Coordinates of C-alpha atoms and ligand atoms in Angstrom, one line a residue:
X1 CA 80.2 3.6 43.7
X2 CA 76.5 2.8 44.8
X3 CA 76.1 0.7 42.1
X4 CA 78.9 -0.9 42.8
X5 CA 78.0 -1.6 46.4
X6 CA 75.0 -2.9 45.4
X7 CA 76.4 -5.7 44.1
X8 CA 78.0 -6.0 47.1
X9 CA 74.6 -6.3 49.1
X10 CA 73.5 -8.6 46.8
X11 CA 76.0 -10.8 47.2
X12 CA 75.8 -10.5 50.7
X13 CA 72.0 -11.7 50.4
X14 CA 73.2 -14.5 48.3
X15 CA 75.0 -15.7 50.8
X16 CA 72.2 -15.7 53.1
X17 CA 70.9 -18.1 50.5
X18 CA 68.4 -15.3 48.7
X19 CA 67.1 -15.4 45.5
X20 CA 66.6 -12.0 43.4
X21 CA 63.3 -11.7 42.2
X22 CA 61.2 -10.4 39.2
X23 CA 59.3 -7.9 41.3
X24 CA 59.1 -5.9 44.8
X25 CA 55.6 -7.9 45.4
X26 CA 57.9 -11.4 45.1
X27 CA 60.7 -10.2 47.6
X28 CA 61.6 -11.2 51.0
X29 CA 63.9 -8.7 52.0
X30 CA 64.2 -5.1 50.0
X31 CA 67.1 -2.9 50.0
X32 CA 67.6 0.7 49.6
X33 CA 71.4 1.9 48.6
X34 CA 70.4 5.3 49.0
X35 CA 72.6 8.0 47.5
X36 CA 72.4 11.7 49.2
X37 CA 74.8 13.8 46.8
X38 CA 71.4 15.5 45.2
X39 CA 68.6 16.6 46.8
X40 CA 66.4 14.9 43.8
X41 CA 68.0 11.6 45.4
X42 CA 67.2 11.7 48.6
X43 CA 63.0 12.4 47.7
X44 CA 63.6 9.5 45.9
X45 CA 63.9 7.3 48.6
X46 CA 61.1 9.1 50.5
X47 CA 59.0 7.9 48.1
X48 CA 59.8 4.7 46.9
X49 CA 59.3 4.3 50.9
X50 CA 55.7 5.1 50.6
X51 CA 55.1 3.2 47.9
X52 CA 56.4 0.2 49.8
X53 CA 54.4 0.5 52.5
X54 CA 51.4 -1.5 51.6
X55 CA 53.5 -4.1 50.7
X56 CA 54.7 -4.0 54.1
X57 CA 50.7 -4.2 55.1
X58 CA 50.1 -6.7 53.0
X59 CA 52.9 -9.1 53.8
X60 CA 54.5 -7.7 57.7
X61 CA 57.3 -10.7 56.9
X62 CA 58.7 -8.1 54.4
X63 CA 62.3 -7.3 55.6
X64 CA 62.8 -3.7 53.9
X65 CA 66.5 -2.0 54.6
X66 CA 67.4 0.9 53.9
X67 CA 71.5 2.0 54.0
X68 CA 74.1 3.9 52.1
X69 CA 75.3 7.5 52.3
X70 CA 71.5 9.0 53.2
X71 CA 71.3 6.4 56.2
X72 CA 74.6 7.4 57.2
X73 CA 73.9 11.7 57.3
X74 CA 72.3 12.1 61.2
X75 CA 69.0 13.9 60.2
X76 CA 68.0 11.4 57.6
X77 CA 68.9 8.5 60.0
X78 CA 66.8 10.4 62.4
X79 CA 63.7 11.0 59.8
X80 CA 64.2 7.4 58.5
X81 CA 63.9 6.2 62.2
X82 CA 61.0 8.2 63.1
X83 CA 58.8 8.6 59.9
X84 CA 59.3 5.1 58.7
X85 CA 58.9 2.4 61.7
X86 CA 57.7 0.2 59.1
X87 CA 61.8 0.5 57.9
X88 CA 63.0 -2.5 59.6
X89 CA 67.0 -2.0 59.1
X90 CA 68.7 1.4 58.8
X91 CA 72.5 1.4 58.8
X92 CA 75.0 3.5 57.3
X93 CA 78.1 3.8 55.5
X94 CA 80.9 2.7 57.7
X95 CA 79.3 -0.1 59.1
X96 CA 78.1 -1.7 55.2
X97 CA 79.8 -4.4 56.0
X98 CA 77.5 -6.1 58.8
X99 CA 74.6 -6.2 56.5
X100 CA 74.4 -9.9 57.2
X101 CA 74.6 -9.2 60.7
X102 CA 71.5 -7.3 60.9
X103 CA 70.1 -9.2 58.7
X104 CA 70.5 -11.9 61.7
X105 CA 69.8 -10.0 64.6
X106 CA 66.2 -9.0 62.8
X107 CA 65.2 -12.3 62.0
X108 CA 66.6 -13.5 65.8
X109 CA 64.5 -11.1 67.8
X110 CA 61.9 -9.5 64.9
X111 CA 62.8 -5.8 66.3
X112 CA 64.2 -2.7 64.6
X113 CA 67.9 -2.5 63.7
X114 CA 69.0 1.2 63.7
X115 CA 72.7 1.0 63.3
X116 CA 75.2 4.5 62.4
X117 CA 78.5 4.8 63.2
X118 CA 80.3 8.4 63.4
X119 CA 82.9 7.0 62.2
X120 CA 84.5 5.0 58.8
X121 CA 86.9 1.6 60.3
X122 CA 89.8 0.2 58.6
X123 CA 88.7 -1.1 54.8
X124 CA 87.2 -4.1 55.5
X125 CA 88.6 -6.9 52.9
X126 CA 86.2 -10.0 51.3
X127 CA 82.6 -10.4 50.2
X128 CA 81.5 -11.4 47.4
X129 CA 79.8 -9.7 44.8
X130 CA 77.3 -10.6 42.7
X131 CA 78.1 -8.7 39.3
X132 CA 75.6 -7.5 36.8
X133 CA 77.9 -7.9 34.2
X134 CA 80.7 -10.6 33.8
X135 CA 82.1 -8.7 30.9
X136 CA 82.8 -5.7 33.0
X137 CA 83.3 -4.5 36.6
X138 CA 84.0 -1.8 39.2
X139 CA 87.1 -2.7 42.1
X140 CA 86.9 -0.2 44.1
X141 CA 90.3 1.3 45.4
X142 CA 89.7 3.9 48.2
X143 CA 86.9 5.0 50.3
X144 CA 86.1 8.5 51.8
X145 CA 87.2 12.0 50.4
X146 CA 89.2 14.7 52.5
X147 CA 88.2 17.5 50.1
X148 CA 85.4 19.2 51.2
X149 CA 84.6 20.9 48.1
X150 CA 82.3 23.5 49.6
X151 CA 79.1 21.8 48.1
X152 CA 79.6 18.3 48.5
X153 CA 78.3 15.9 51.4
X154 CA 80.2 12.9 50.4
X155 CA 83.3 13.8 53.3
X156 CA 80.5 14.0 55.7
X157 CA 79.3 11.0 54.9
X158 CA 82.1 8.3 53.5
X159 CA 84.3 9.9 56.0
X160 CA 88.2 10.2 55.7
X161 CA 90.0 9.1 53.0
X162 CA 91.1 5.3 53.4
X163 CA 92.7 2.9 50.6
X164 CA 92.9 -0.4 50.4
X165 CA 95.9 -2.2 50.0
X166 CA 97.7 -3.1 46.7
X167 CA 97.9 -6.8 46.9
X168 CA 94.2 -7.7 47.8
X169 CA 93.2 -5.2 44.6
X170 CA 95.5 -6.8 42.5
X171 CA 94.3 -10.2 43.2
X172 CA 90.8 -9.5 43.1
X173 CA 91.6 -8.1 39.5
X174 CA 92.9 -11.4 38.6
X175 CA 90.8 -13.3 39.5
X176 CA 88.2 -11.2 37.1
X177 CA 90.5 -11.5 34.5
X178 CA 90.8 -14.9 34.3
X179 CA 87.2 -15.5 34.4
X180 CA 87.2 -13.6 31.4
X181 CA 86.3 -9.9 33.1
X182 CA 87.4 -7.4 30.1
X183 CA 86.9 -4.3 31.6
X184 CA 88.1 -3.3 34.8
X185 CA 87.1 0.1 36.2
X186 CA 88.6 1.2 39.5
X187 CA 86.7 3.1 41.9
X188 CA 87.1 6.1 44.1
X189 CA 86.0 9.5 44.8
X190 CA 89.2 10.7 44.3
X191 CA 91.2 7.9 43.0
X192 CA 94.8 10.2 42.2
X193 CA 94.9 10.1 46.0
X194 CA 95.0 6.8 46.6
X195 CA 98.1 5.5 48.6
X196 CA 97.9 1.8 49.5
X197 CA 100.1 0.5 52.6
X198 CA 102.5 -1.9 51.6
X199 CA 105.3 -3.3 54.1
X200 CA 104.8 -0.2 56.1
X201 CA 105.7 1.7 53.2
X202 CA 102.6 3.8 50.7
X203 CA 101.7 2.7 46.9
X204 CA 100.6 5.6 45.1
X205 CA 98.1 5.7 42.6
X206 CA 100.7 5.7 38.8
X207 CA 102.6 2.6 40.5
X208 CA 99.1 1.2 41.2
X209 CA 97.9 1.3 37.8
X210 CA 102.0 -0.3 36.2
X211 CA 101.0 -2.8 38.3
X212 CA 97.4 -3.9 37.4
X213 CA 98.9 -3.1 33.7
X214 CA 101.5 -5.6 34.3
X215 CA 99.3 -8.7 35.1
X216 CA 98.7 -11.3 32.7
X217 CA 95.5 -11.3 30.1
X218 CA 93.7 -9.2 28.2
X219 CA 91.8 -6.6 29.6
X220 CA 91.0 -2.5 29.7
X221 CA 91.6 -0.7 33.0
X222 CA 89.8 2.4 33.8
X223 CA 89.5 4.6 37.0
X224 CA 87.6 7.8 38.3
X225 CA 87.2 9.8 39.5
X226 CA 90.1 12.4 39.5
X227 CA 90.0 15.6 41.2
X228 CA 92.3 18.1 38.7
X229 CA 94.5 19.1 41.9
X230 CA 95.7 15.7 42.5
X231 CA 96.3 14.5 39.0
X232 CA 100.0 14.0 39.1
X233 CA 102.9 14.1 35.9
X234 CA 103.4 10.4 36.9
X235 CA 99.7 9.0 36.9
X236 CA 99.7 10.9 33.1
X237 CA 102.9 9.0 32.4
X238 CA 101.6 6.1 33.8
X239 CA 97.9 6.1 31.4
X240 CA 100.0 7.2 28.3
X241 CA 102.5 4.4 29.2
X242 CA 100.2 1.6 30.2
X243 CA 98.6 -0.7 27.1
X244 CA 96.5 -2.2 29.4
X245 CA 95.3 1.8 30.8
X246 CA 92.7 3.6 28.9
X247 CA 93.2 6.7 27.2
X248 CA 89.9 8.4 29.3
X249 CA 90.2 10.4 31.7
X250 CA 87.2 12.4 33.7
X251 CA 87.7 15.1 35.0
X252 CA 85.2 17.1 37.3
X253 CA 85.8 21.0 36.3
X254 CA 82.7 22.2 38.4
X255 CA 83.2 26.1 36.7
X256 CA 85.2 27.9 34.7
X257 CA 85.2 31.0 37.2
X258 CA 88.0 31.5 39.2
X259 CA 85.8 33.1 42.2
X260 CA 83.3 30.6 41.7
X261 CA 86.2 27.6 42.0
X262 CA 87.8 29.6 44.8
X263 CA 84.2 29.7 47.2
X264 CA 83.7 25.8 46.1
X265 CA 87.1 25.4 47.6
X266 CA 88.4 23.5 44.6
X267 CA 91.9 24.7 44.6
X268 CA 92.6 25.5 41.1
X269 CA 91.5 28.0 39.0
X270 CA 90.7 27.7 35.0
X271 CA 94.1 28.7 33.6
X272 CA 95.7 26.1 35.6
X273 CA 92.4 23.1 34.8
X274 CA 93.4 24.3 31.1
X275 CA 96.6 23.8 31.4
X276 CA 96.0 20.7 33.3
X277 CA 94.3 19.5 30.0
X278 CA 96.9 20.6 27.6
X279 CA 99.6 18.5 29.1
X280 CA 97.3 15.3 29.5
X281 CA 96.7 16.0 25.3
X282 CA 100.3 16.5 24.9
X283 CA 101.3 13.2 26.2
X284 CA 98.5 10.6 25.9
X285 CA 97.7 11.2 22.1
X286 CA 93.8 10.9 21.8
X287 CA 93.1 10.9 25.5
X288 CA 89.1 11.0 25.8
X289 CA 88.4 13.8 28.7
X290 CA 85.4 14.0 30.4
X291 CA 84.5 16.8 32.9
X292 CA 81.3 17.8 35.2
X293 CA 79.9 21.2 35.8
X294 CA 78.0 22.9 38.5
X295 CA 75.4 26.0 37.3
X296 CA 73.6 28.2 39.7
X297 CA 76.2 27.7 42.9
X298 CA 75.9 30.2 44.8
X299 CA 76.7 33.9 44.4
X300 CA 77.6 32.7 40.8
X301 CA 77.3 36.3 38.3
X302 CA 76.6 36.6 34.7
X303 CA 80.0 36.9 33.8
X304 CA 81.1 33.5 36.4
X305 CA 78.6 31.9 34.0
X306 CA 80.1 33.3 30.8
X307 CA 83.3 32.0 32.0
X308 CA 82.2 28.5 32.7
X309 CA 81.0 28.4 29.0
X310 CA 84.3 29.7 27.7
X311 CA 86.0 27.1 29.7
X312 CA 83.4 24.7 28.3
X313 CA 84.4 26.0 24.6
X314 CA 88.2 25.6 25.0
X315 CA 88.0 22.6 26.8
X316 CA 86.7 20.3 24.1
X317 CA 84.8 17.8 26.4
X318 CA 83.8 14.2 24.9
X319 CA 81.1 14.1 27.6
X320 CA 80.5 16.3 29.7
X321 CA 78.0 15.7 33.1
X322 CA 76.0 18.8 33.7
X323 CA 74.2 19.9 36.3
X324 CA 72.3 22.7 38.8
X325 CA 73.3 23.2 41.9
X326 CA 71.8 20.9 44.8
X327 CA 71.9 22.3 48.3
X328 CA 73.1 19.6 50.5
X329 CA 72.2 20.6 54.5
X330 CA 75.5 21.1 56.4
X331 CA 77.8 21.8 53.7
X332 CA 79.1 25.2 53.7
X333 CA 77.9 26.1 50.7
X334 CA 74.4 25.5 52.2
X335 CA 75.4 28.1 54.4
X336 CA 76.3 30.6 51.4
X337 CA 74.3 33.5 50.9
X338 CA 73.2 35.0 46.9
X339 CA 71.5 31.6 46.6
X340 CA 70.6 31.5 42.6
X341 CA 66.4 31.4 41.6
X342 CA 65.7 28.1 40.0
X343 CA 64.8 29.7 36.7
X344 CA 68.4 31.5 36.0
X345 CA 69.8 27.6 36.9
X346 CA 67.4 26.3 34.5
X347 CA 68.6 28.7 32.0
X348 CA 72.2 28.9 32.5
X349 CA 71.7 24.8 32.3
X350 CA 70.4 25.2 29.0
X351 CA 72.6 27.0 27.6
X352 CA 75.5 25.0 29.1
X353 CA 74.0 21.8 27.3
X354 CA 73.6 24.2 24.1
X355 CA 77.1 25.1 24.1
X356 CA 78.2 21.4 24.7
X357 CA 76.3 20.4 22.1
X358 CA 78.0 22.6 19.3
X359 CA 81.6 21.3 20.8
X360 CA 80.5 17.7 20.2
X361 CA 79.2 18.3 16.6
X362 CA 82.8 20.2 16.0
X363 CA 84.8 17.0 17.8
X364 CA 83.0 14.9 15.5
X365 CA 82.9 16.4 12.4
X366 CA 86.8 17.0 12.8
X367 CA 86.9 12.9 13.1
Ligands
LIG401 S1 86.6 15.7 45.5 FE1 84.6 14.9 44.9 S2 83.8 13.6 46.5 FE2 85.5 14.8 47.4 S3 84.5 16.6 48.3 FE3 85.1 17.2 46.2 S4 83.3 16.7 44.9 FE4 83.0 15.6 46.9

């Protein structure tokens, strides 16, 4: 999704007639599209800011932004304001849109522009983007997440679920298409709950995805990410039905214990993620699943651990996204006490990747 957005401020900056260059030293104007679902992200930014600073010395022209789902989260905003007044543009998530704006207003009058809004707007249609890859690229279908799996800031700071509409999607994937785009992935934090206003009426995600598979060309469509609780019968029918629809399908399991799954407020438990996966097997024949797992959340117990790896086992993962636990401020997890020591994360994510690792060297030998 950043990535994806990044192309988005770069075509923003093309239209401003901008140039990208070879190096920081070279630029003009230098963007952050910070990212603030890890901790490890977020000091990331912190000091790639101090690193910029004597550039800002050296040359005070330097425009240097910095936005995205960090700017947006109050206290960083705050921090980013009052630890960084060589940061000439802050803005957040829901006002992305009026980068060129800013970019205006701070060449107009040569002050700060601080901009956050609390709240996400209607999706805002048009831009262009300037893709990395003409071969491939990312439409994103829906914004926001109304969730609020107990460790994750993303609600707090993409807001409320909002999707675009059908019709502007499907012509944007066209117009790819016929300029020879191969790979479409679409884009959401929780894409099965997409539904797109048409004639005052709502397109779900499966008639979403019939559609894209029923335009002209030939192309691969992709999407994630799916949260297992919304993954309906039809969008299953709908990938094993679809040509056009790849048979891959990620899908975040976060743990394989049933307390664990319960205090991340993920409502489902393992039997039911299992079961999830044996019906996707049963009726898209060779369907590639990907999942994600959390380690060290906390109050997790030996035996929540041991249970995560047994889901790991059964599951059969193609790829599967690992990680320890990240406490993001103001989530209620944050809040949770029987916080895990770093070491027993370090170890339980070693033998996670351990355990991965035999499942992979099983899936392929069986191939
Ligand atoms: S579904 Fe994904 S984006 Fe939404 S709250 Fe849960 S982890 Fe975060």
């Amino acid at each position: 999704m950043n990535e994806h957005e990044s192309e988005k401020l770069a075509g923003f900056l093309t239209e401003e007639n901008y140039e990208a260059t070879e190096s920081s030293a070279a630029a003009d104007v230098i963007v952050l599209n910070t990212c603030c679902v890890r901790a490890g992200a977020e000091n990331k930014v912190y000091s790639r800011l101090g690193v910029l600073q004597p550039l800002k010395r050296l040359k005070p022209s330097l425009i240097i932004a910095v936005c995205g789902c960090m700017a947006q989260n109050a206290e960083a905003f705050e921090t980013l304001k009052t630890r960084f007044p060589y940061v000439d543009i802050v803005f957040g998530t829901h006002n992305f849109d009026k980068f060129r704006e800013f970019l205006k207003r701070r060449a107009e009058t040569g002050g700060r522009v601080l901009e956050r809004e609390e709240e996400g707007g209607p999706v805002c249609e048009g831009g262009v983007y300037r893709r990395a890859d003409k071969n491939r690229a990312y439409v994103n279908i829906m914004y926001g997440c109304d969730n609020f799996c107990s460790y994750c800031i993303v609600p707090y700071v993409r807001g409320r679920e909002r999707s675009r509409r059908p019709e502007p999607i499907l012509q944007e994937i066209a117009e790819l298409t016929a300029r020879g785009c191969r790979e479409i992935t679409l884009l959401g934090q929780n894409v099965n709950s997409y539904r797109g206003e048409e004639n005052g009426a709502a397109v779900g995600f499966p008639e979403l995805l019939r559609r894209i598979d029923g335009l002209p060309g030939a192309f691969e469509v992709a999407f994630m990410t799916s949260h297992p609780k919304d993954l309906s019968a039809e969008t299953i029918a709908a990938v094993a039905e679809c040509p056009k629809v790849k048979k891959e399908i990620h899908l975040p399991a976060q743990s394989g214990s049933d307390a664990v799954l319960a205090a991340m407020n993920r409502n489902y438990t393992a039997a039911e993620y299992l079961a999830l996966l044996d019906r996707i097997r049963a009726e898209i024949p060779n369907c590639a699943v990907s999942g994600d797992i959390i380690v060290g959340f906390p109050g997790e117990s030996e035996s929540d651990f041991a249970a995560t790896l047994d889901l790991v086992k059964r599951a059969r993962f193609s790829n599967l996204f690992m990680f320890m636990f990240s406490e993001r401020p103001g989530t209620p997890a944050a809040r949770m006490p029987d916080k895990i020591p770093i070491a027993v994360k370090k170890r339980r994510l070693n033998e996670l990747i351990a355990i991965q690792r035999e499942v992979v060297n099983r899936l392929n030998k069986r191939e």
